[in-house]
Tab-separated table of C-alpha atoms in Angstrom:
chain	number	residue	atom	x	y	z
G	1	UNK	CA	276.691	139.283	92.340
G	2	UNK	CA	274.787	139.368	89.048
G	3	UNK	CA	271.113	140.216	89.594
G	4	UNK	CA	269.776	137.231	87.618
G	5	UNK	CA	271.932	134.824	89.673
G	6	UNK	CA	270.777	136.459	92.922
G	7	UNK	CA	267.142	135.984	91.900
G	8	UNK	CA	267.784	132.393	90.863
G	9	UNK	CA	269.371	131.651	94.255
G	10	UNK	CA	266.333	133.084	96.049
G	11	UNK	CA	264.055	130.990	93.807
G	12	UNK	CA	266.051	127.832	94.567
G	13	UNK	CA	265.955	128.640	98.307
G	14	UNK	CA	262.166	129.142	98.069
G	15	UNK	CA	261.842	125.849	96.221
G	16	UNK	CA	263.902	124.239	98.988
G	17	UNK	CA	261.891	125.552	101.941
G	18	UNK	CA	258.676	124.685	100.109
G	19	UNK	CA	259.848	121.109	99.450
G	20	UNK	CA	262.327	119.999	102.122
G	21	UNK	CA	261.048	116.420	102.607
G	22	UNK	CA	262.721	114.863	99.578
G	23	UNK	CA	263.040	111.456	101.249
G	24	UNK	CA	259.237	111.137	101.141
G	25	UNK	CA	259.460	110.569	97.377
G	26	UNK	CA	260.956	107.137	98.080
G	27	UNK	CA	257.926	105.774	99.928
G	28	UNK	CA	255.320	108.022	98.322
G	29	UNK	CA	254.323	109.482	101.702
G	30	UNK	CA	253.250	113.031	102.509
G	31	UNK	CA	254.681	115.231	105.259
G	32	UNK	CA	251.963	115.322	107.926
G	33	UNK	CA	253.231	117.897	110.415
G	34	UNK	CA	251.638	121.099	111.683
G	35	UNK	CA	253.405	123.346	109.158
G	36	UNK	CA	250.907	122.147	106.582
G	37	UNK	CA	248.184	124.321	108.059
G	38	UNK	CA	250.125	127.331	106.741
G	39	UNK	CA	249.931	128.336	103.097
G	40	UNK	CA	252.923	128.624	100.809
G	41	UNK	CA	253.052	132.057	99.127
G	42	UNK	CA	253.601	130.403	95.724
G	43	UNK	CA	251.929	127.558	93.835
G	44	UNK	CA	253.160	124.238	95.254
G	45	UNK	CA	250.901	121.179	95.448
G	46	UNK	CA	250.310	119.890	98.994
G	47	UNK	CA	250.076	116.372	97.610
G	48	UNK	CA	253.724	116.607	96.569
G	49	UNK	CA	255.550	114.177	98.917
G	50	UNK	CA	258.244	116.788	99.654
G	51	UNK	CA	255.858	119.708	100.355
G	52	UNK	CA	256.029	121.395	103.769
G	53	UNK	CA	253.095	123.807	103.365
G	54	UNK	CA	249.585	123.888	101.942
G	55	UNK	CA	248.948	125.168	98.426
G	56	UNK	CA	247.009	128.458	98.828
G	57	UNK	CA	244.745	127.764	95.840
G	58	UNK	CA	244.044	124.199	97.015
G	59	UNK	CA	243.415	125.447	100.563
G	60	UNK	CA	241.044	128.165	99.334
G	61	UNK	CA	238.969	125.610	97.418
G	62	UNK	CA	239.067	123.125	100.308
G	63	UNK	CA	237.550	125.598	102.785
G	64	UNK	CA	235.169	127.216	100.263
G	65	UNK	CA	233.934	123.761	99.307
G	66	UNK	CA	233.584	122.470	102.881
G	67	UNK	CA	230.189	121.752	104.383
G	68	UNK	CA	230.519	124.398	107.123
G	69	UNK	CA	232.038	127.402	105.355
G	70	UNK	CA	231.540	129.048	101.981
G	71	UNK	CA	234.314	131.635	102.267
G	72	UNK	CA	237.747	131.059	103.710
G	73	UNK	CA	238.704	134.126	105.724
G	74	UNK	CA	241.892	132.321	106.751
G	75	UNK	CA	243.235	131.727	103.225
G	76	UNK	CA	241.932	135.045	101.841
G	77	UNK	CA	243.697	136.791	104.748
G	78	UNK	CA	246.981	135.010	104.004
G	79	UNK	CA	246.727	135.811	100.272
G	80	UNK	CA	245.874	139.438	101.045
G	81	UNK	CA	248.892	139.744	103.355
G	82	UNK	CA	251.305	138.244	100.811
G	83	UNK	CA	249.702	140.310	98.040
G	84	UNK	CA	249.839	143.660	99.853
G	85	UNK	CA	253.402	143.010	100.952
G	86	UNK	CA	254.871	141.521	97.774
G	87	UNK	CA	252.317	141.513	94.930
G	88	UNK	CA	253.579	139.433	92.010
G	89	UNK	CA	257.121	139.510	93.410
G	90	UNK	CA	255.907	136.204	94.900
G	91	UNK	CA	255.708	134.862	91.315
G	92	UNK	CA	259.098	136.235	90.331
G	93	UNK	CA	261.045	135.285	93.444
G	94	UNK	CA	259.228	132.709	95.593
G	95	UNK	CA	257.000	130.474	93.440
G	96	UNK	CA	258.338	126.902	93.022
G	97	UNK	CA	256.242	126.310	89.883
G	98	UNK	CA	257.516	129.613	88.472
G	99	UNK	CA	261.094	128.362	88.851
G	100	UNK	CA	260.191	125.091	87.098
G	101	UNK	CA	258.669	127.058	84.202
G	102	UNK	CA	261.790	129.198	83.843
G	103	UNK	CA	263.971	126.084	83.735
G	104	UNK	CA	261.689	124.435	81.149
G	105	UNK	CA	261.882	127.605	79.016
G	106	UNK	CA	265.653	127.105	78.756
G	107	UNK	CA	265.051	124.098	76.465
G	108	UNK	CA	266.230	125.284	73.032
G	109	UNK	CA	263.314	126.051	70.695
G	110	UNK	CA	261.767	128.961	68.797
G	111	UNK	CA	260.482	131.438	71.414
G	112	UNK	CA	257.056	133.012	70.975
G	113	UNK	CA	255.042	135.853	72.492
G	114	UNK	CA	251.600	135.189	73.922
G	115	UNK	CA	248.615	137.028	72.427
G	116	UNK	CA	247.208	139.568	74.865
G	117	UNK	CA	243.773	137.919	74.982
G	118	UNK	CA	245.294	134.868	76.717
G	119	UNK	CA	246.396	137.062	79.669
G	120	UNK	CA	242.738	137.405	80.715
G	121	UNK	CA	242.180	133.645	80.796
G	122	UNK	CA	243.673	133.365	84.295
G	123	UNK	CA	240.946	135.649	85.694
G	124	UNK	CA	238.287	133.377	84.176
G	125	UNK	CA	240.071	130.362	85.726
G	126	UNK	CA	240.156	132.147	89.116
G	127	UNK	CA	236.471	133.074	89.114
G	128	UNK	CA	235.027	129.902	87.559
G	129	UNK	CA	237.270	127.076	88.802
G	130	UNK	CA	238.593	128.425	92.125
G	131	UNK	CA	235.644	130.450	93.434
G	132	UNK	CA	232.320	129.578	91.762
G	133	UNK	CA	232.467	125.814	91.074
G	134	UNK	CA	233.713	124.683	94.545
G	135	UNK	CA	230.937	126.738	96.188
G	136	UNK	CA	228.103	126.164	93.708
G	137	UNK	CA	228.527	122.515	92.676
G	138	UNK	CA	228.105	120.438	95.828
G	139	UNK	CA	227.257	116.857	96.699
G	140	UNK	CA	224.432	115.631	98.978
G	141	UNK	CA	226.514	116.620	102.049
G	142	UNK	CA	226.920	120.175	100.779
G	143	UNK	CA	230.597	119.715	99.935
G	144	UNK	CA	232.155	121.067	96.764
G	145	UNK	CA	235.175	119.754	94.892
G	146	UNK	CA	238.375	121.690	94.166
G	147	UNK	CA	237.619	122.204	90.465
G	148	UNK	CA	240.898	123.923	89.593
G	149	UNK	CA	242.949	121.114	91.170
G	150	UNK	CA	240.697	118.472	89.648
G	151	UNK	CA	240.466	119.670	86.050
G	152	UNK	CA	243.390	122.010	85.412
G	153	UNK	CA	246.342	122.267	87.827
G	154	UNK	CA	249.451	120.901	86.055
G	155	UNK	CA	251.522	121.513	89.228
G	156	UNK	CA	249.430	118.903	91.051
G	157	UNK	CA	249.886	116.381	88.249
G	158	UNK	CA	253.633	116.982	88.054
G	159	UNK	CA	254.508	117.377	91.745
G	160	UNK	CA	251.887	115.100	93.288
G	161	UNK	CA	250.326	112.812	90.684
G	162	UNK	CA	253.409	111.490	88.911
G	163	UNK	CA	255.539	110.697	92.014
G	164	UNK	CA	252.622	109.195	93.971
G	165	UNK	CA	251.471	107.023	91.079
G	166	UNK	CA	255.039	105.826	90.507
G	167	UNK	CA	255.325	104.707	94.130
G	168	UNK	CA	251.796	103.277	94.693
G	169	UNK	CA	250.640	100.383	92.544
G	170	UNK	CA	247.153	100.559	94.068
G	171	UNK	CA	246.770	104.155	92.904
G	172	UNK	CA	247.939	103.258	89.393
G	173	UNK	CA	245.047	100.808	89.088
G	174	UNK	CA	242.546	103.673	89.573
G	175	UNK	CA	243.829	105.776	86.672
G	176	UNK	CA	240.969	106.893	84.421
G	177	UNK	CA	239.951	109.513	81.890
G	178	UNK	CA	240.428	112.377	84.390
G	179	UNK	CA	244.096	111.523	84.783
G	180	UNK	CA	244.439	111.378	80.995
G	181	UNK	CA	242.945	114.884	80.795
G	182	UNK	CA	245.334	116.171	83.475
G	183	UNK	CA	248.372	114.619	81.802
G	184	UNK	CA	247.277	116.211	78.502
G	185	UNK	CA	247.050	119.609	80.266
G	186	UNK	CA	250.474	119.022	81.841
G	187	UNK	CA	252.027	118.157	78.466
G	188	UNK	CA	250.342	121.205	76.907
G	189	UNK	CA	251.668	123.387	79.714
G	190	UNK	CA	255.213	122.041	79.345
G	191	UNK	CA	255.138	122.654	75.581
G	192	UNK	CA	253.676	126.116	76.247
G	193	UNK	CA	256.478	126.869	78.731
G	194	UNK	CA	259.161	125.735	76.274
G	195	UNK	CA	257.801	128.153	73.664
G	196	UNK	CA	256.533	131.032	75.840
G	197	UNK	CA	258.290	132.406	78.937
G	198	UNK	CA	256.171	131.473	82.001
G	199	UNK	CA	253.235	130.362	79.854
G	200	UNK	CA	251.239	129.045	82.840
G	201	UNK	CA	251.802	132.237	84.889
G	202	UNK	CA	250.686	134.421	82.014
G	203	UNK	CA	247.656	132.468	80.848
G	204	UNK	CA	246.305	130.165	83.551
G	205	UNK	CA	247.579	130.756	87.088
G	206	UNK	CA	244.771	131.904	89.433
G	207	UNK	CA	247.339	132.764	92.112
G	208	UNK	CA	249.118	135.055	89.656
G	209	UNK	CA	245.729	136.646	88.910
G	210	UNK	CA	245.174	137.425	92.619
G	211	UNK	CA	248.682	138.803	93.171
G	212	UNK	CA	248.479	140.695	89.858
G	213	UNK	CA	245.409	142.583	91.059
G	214	UNK	CA	247.302	143.485	94.249
G	215	UNK	CA	250.364	144.674	92.271
G	216	UNK	CA	248.769	148.128	92.139
G	217	UNK	CA	249.079	148.595	95.889
G	218	UNK	CA	251.855	146.187	96.905
G	219	UNK	CA	254.639	147.533	99.105
G	220	UNK	CA	257.239	145.759	96.956
G	221	UNK	CA	256.884	147.733	93.766
G	222	UNK	CA	258.457	149.394	90.762
G	223	UNK	CA	259.068	153.086	90.172
G	224	UNK	CA	260.325	154.941	87.121
G	225	UNK	CA	262.010	158.323	87.610
G	226	UNK	CA	260.474	160.381	84.786
G	227	UNK	CA	263.246	162.967	84.986
G	228	UNK	CA	265.924	160.345	84.336
G	229	UNK	CA	264.023	158.238	81.766
G	230	UNK	CA	265.090	158.924	78.157
G	231	UNK	CA	262.428	156.607	76.633
G	232	UNK	CA	265.037	154.384	75.002
G	233	UNK	CA	262.747	151.340	75.293
G	234	UNK	CA	265.437	148.980	76.625
G	235	UNK	CA	263.320	148.075	79.657
G	236	UNK	CA	260.400	147.098	77.412
G	237	UNK	CA	262.656	145.060	75.142
G	238	UNK	CA	264.226	143.042	77.975
G	239	UNK	CA	260.960	142.314	79.822
G	240	UNK	CA	260.019	138.671	79.261
G	241	UNK	CA	256.582	139.234	80.812
G	242	UNK	CA	255.965	141.667	77.933
G	243	UNK	CA	255.379	144.685	80.175
G	244	UNK	CA	256.330	148.271	79.411
G	245	UNK	CA	257.578	149.435	82.832
G	246	UNK	CA	257.541	153.121	81.850
G	247	UNK	CA	253.870	153.127	80.858
G	248	UNK	CA	252.574	150.520	83.309
G	249	UNK	CA	254.577	150.447	86.541
G	250	UNK	CA	251.708	148.672	88.313
G	251	UNK	CA	250.971	146.169	85.536
G	252	UNK	CA	249.300	142.980	86.761
G	253	UNK	CA	251.755	141.043	84.573
G	254	UNK	CA	254.947	142.434	86.165
G	255	UNK	CA	256.585	139.797	88.374
G	256	UNK	CA	259.104	142.337	89.798
G	257	UNK	CA	262.088	140.343	88.539
G	258	UNK	CA	264.066	143.596	88.271
G	259	UNK	CA	265.624	142.877	84.858
G	260	UNK	CA	264.294	146.218	83.553
G	261	UNK	CA	266.039	148.129	86.348
G	262	UNK	CA	269.322	146.424	85.517
G	263	UNK	CA	268.912	147.133	81.790
G	264	UNK	CA	268.104	150.847	82.200
G	265	UNK	CA	271.119	152.866	80.986
G	266	UNK	CA	270.052	155.883	83.073
G	267	UNK	CA	269.349	154.050	86.339
G	268	UNK	CA	265.810	155.437	86.185
G	269	UNK	CA	263.994	152.312	87.404
G	270	UNK	CA	263.814	151.287	91.037
G	271	UNK	CA	262.381	147.913	92.139
G	272	UNK	CA	261.990	147.063	95.801
G	273	UNK	CA	260.082	147.770	98.998
G	274	UNK	CA	258.259	151.128	98.992
G	275	UNK	CA	259.916	151.913	95.641
G	276	UNK	CA	257.806	155.012	94.989
G	277	UNK	CA	259.259	156.725	98.023
G	278	UNK	CA	262.865	155.958	97.076
G	279	UNK	CA	265.270	157.343	94.584
G	280	UNK	CA	267.092	154.894	92.328
G	281	UNK	CA	270.395	153.975	93.914
G	282	UNK	CA	271.880	153.004	90.578
G	283	UNK	CA	274.021	155.389	88.625
G	284	UNK	CA	273.643	155.652	84.839
G	285	UNK	CA	275.507	152.892	82.960
Z	1	UNK	CA	246.532	156.778	92.662
Z	2	UNK	CA	248.259	159.149	95.073
Z	3	UNK	CA	251.035	157.952	97.346
Z	4	UNK	CA	248.977	158.736	100.442
Z	5	UNK	CA	245.982	156.774	99.169
Z	6	UNK	CA	248.240	153.817	98.406
Z	7	UNK	CA	249.669	153.893	101.929
Z	8	UNK	CA	246.194	153.981	103.440
Z	9	UNK	CA	245.012	151.068	101.297
Z	10	UNK	CA	248.129	149.069	102.204
Z	11	UNK	CA	247.622	149.705	105.903
Z	12	UNK	CA	243.957	148.766	105.590
Z	13	UNK	CA	244.899	145.640	103.607
Z	14	UNK	CA	247.390	144.470	106.226
Z	15	UNK	CA	244.901	145.102	109.054
Z	16	UNK	CA	242.077	143.337	107.224
Z	17	UNK	CA	244.338	140.379	106.369
Z	18	UNK	CA	245.318	140.030	110.049
Z	19	UNK	CA	241.684	140.121	111.175
Z	20	UNK	CA	240.679	137.613	108.458
Z	21	UNK	CA	243.455	135.168	109.422
Z	22	UNK	CA	242.580	135.391	113.145
Z	23	UNK	CA	238.851	134.978	112.453
Z	24	UNK	CA	239.577	132.017	110.173
Z	25	UNK	CA	241.758	130.331	112.790
Z	26	UNK	CA	239.162	130.893	115.526
Z	27	UNK	CA	236.376	129.273	113.511
Z	28	UNK	CA	238.545	126.261	112.638
Z	29	UNK	CA	239.560	126.849	109.020
Z	30	UNK	CA	243.247	126.090	109.695
Z	31	UNK	CA	242.174	122.602	110.779
Z	32	UNK	CA	240.340	122.064	107.471
Z	33	UNK	CA	243.433	123.193	105.557
Z	34	UNK	CA	245.671	120.901	107.640
Z	35	UNK	CA	243.348	117.933	107.179
Z	36	UNK	CA	243.247	118.460	103.414
Z	37	UNK	CA	247.014	119.002	103.116
Z	38	UNK	CA	248.239	115.996	105.112
Z	39	UNK	CA	246.167	113.480	103.132
Z	40	UNK	CA	246.588	112.632	99.454
Z	41	UNK	CA	244.284	114.934	97.484
Z	42	UNK	CA	242.882	112.626	94.795
Z	43	UNK	CA	241.508	115.551	92.813
Z	44	UNK	CA	244.930	117.241	92.776
Z	45	UNK	CA	246.712	114.189	91.399
Z	46	UNK	CA	244.046	113.473	88.778
Z	47	UNK	CA	242.234	110.531	90.350
Z	48	UNK	CA	239.341	112.258	92.147
């Protein structure tokens, strides 16, 4: 089976297990079972009627902003486990919002590359909106608000806001300037994703920032056999995350999609679990 | 980073993550996550 189709099937399966309760869209209800105490590895809003798990970024802010705790060991532990095991392979293979962005990017239009400075924006979003604001800005009860969800997250607007507002008239009557801001960010993100491959992942996603930092040590990794590599540059040309796999095997931007390994004419690139200890199984093209 | 150092960091990371998750569950964080996730998050949908 073609590698890109295999990855797409895994992404669709991940989207499916993340959002199995499709019938909830009809009544605008949320799944309320015990599975929701577990975090999804990818970005998927827990206010989406179909969602089966908690969003890790939403959960992190919820516990960090609670009256009793200022650091969520539970969510940090889950993120650390996913990160050490998979790194940004979560983004490339398991993230529901990543799949949506890839589908949006298929809309015909001129395709652009993102300036490198924008890649650092997601770390600012992580520190300011996910960590600092929910802990530092609190109400009289000592509770903080999930600033990333509140002011930025387009996944929440798309997966939770739109379907819930369509099915609840009472909620529609409470729409204000904040919702207008979030819809503007959603529209901006959609336009960004049409023009730039995985615009949100590259520029804004705090979850991608966390997994990107763990890419350097993740068990699922990428290895280039220097003896086989002929520096033809085909891997760099095919990479839509704009990574040079030969120079930066542990790049925080690499989502381990494996397209570079398939494009290598010498079979010099290996992507998978414990890649550095394995030899590439592929023969030269 | 050497291969051995990477393996040690990975092992440490997995152990730490396990301890963190257990500690978080024991002090009731999973309940906070569940409570947040089963109710409509008004901030998430742009109304909060």
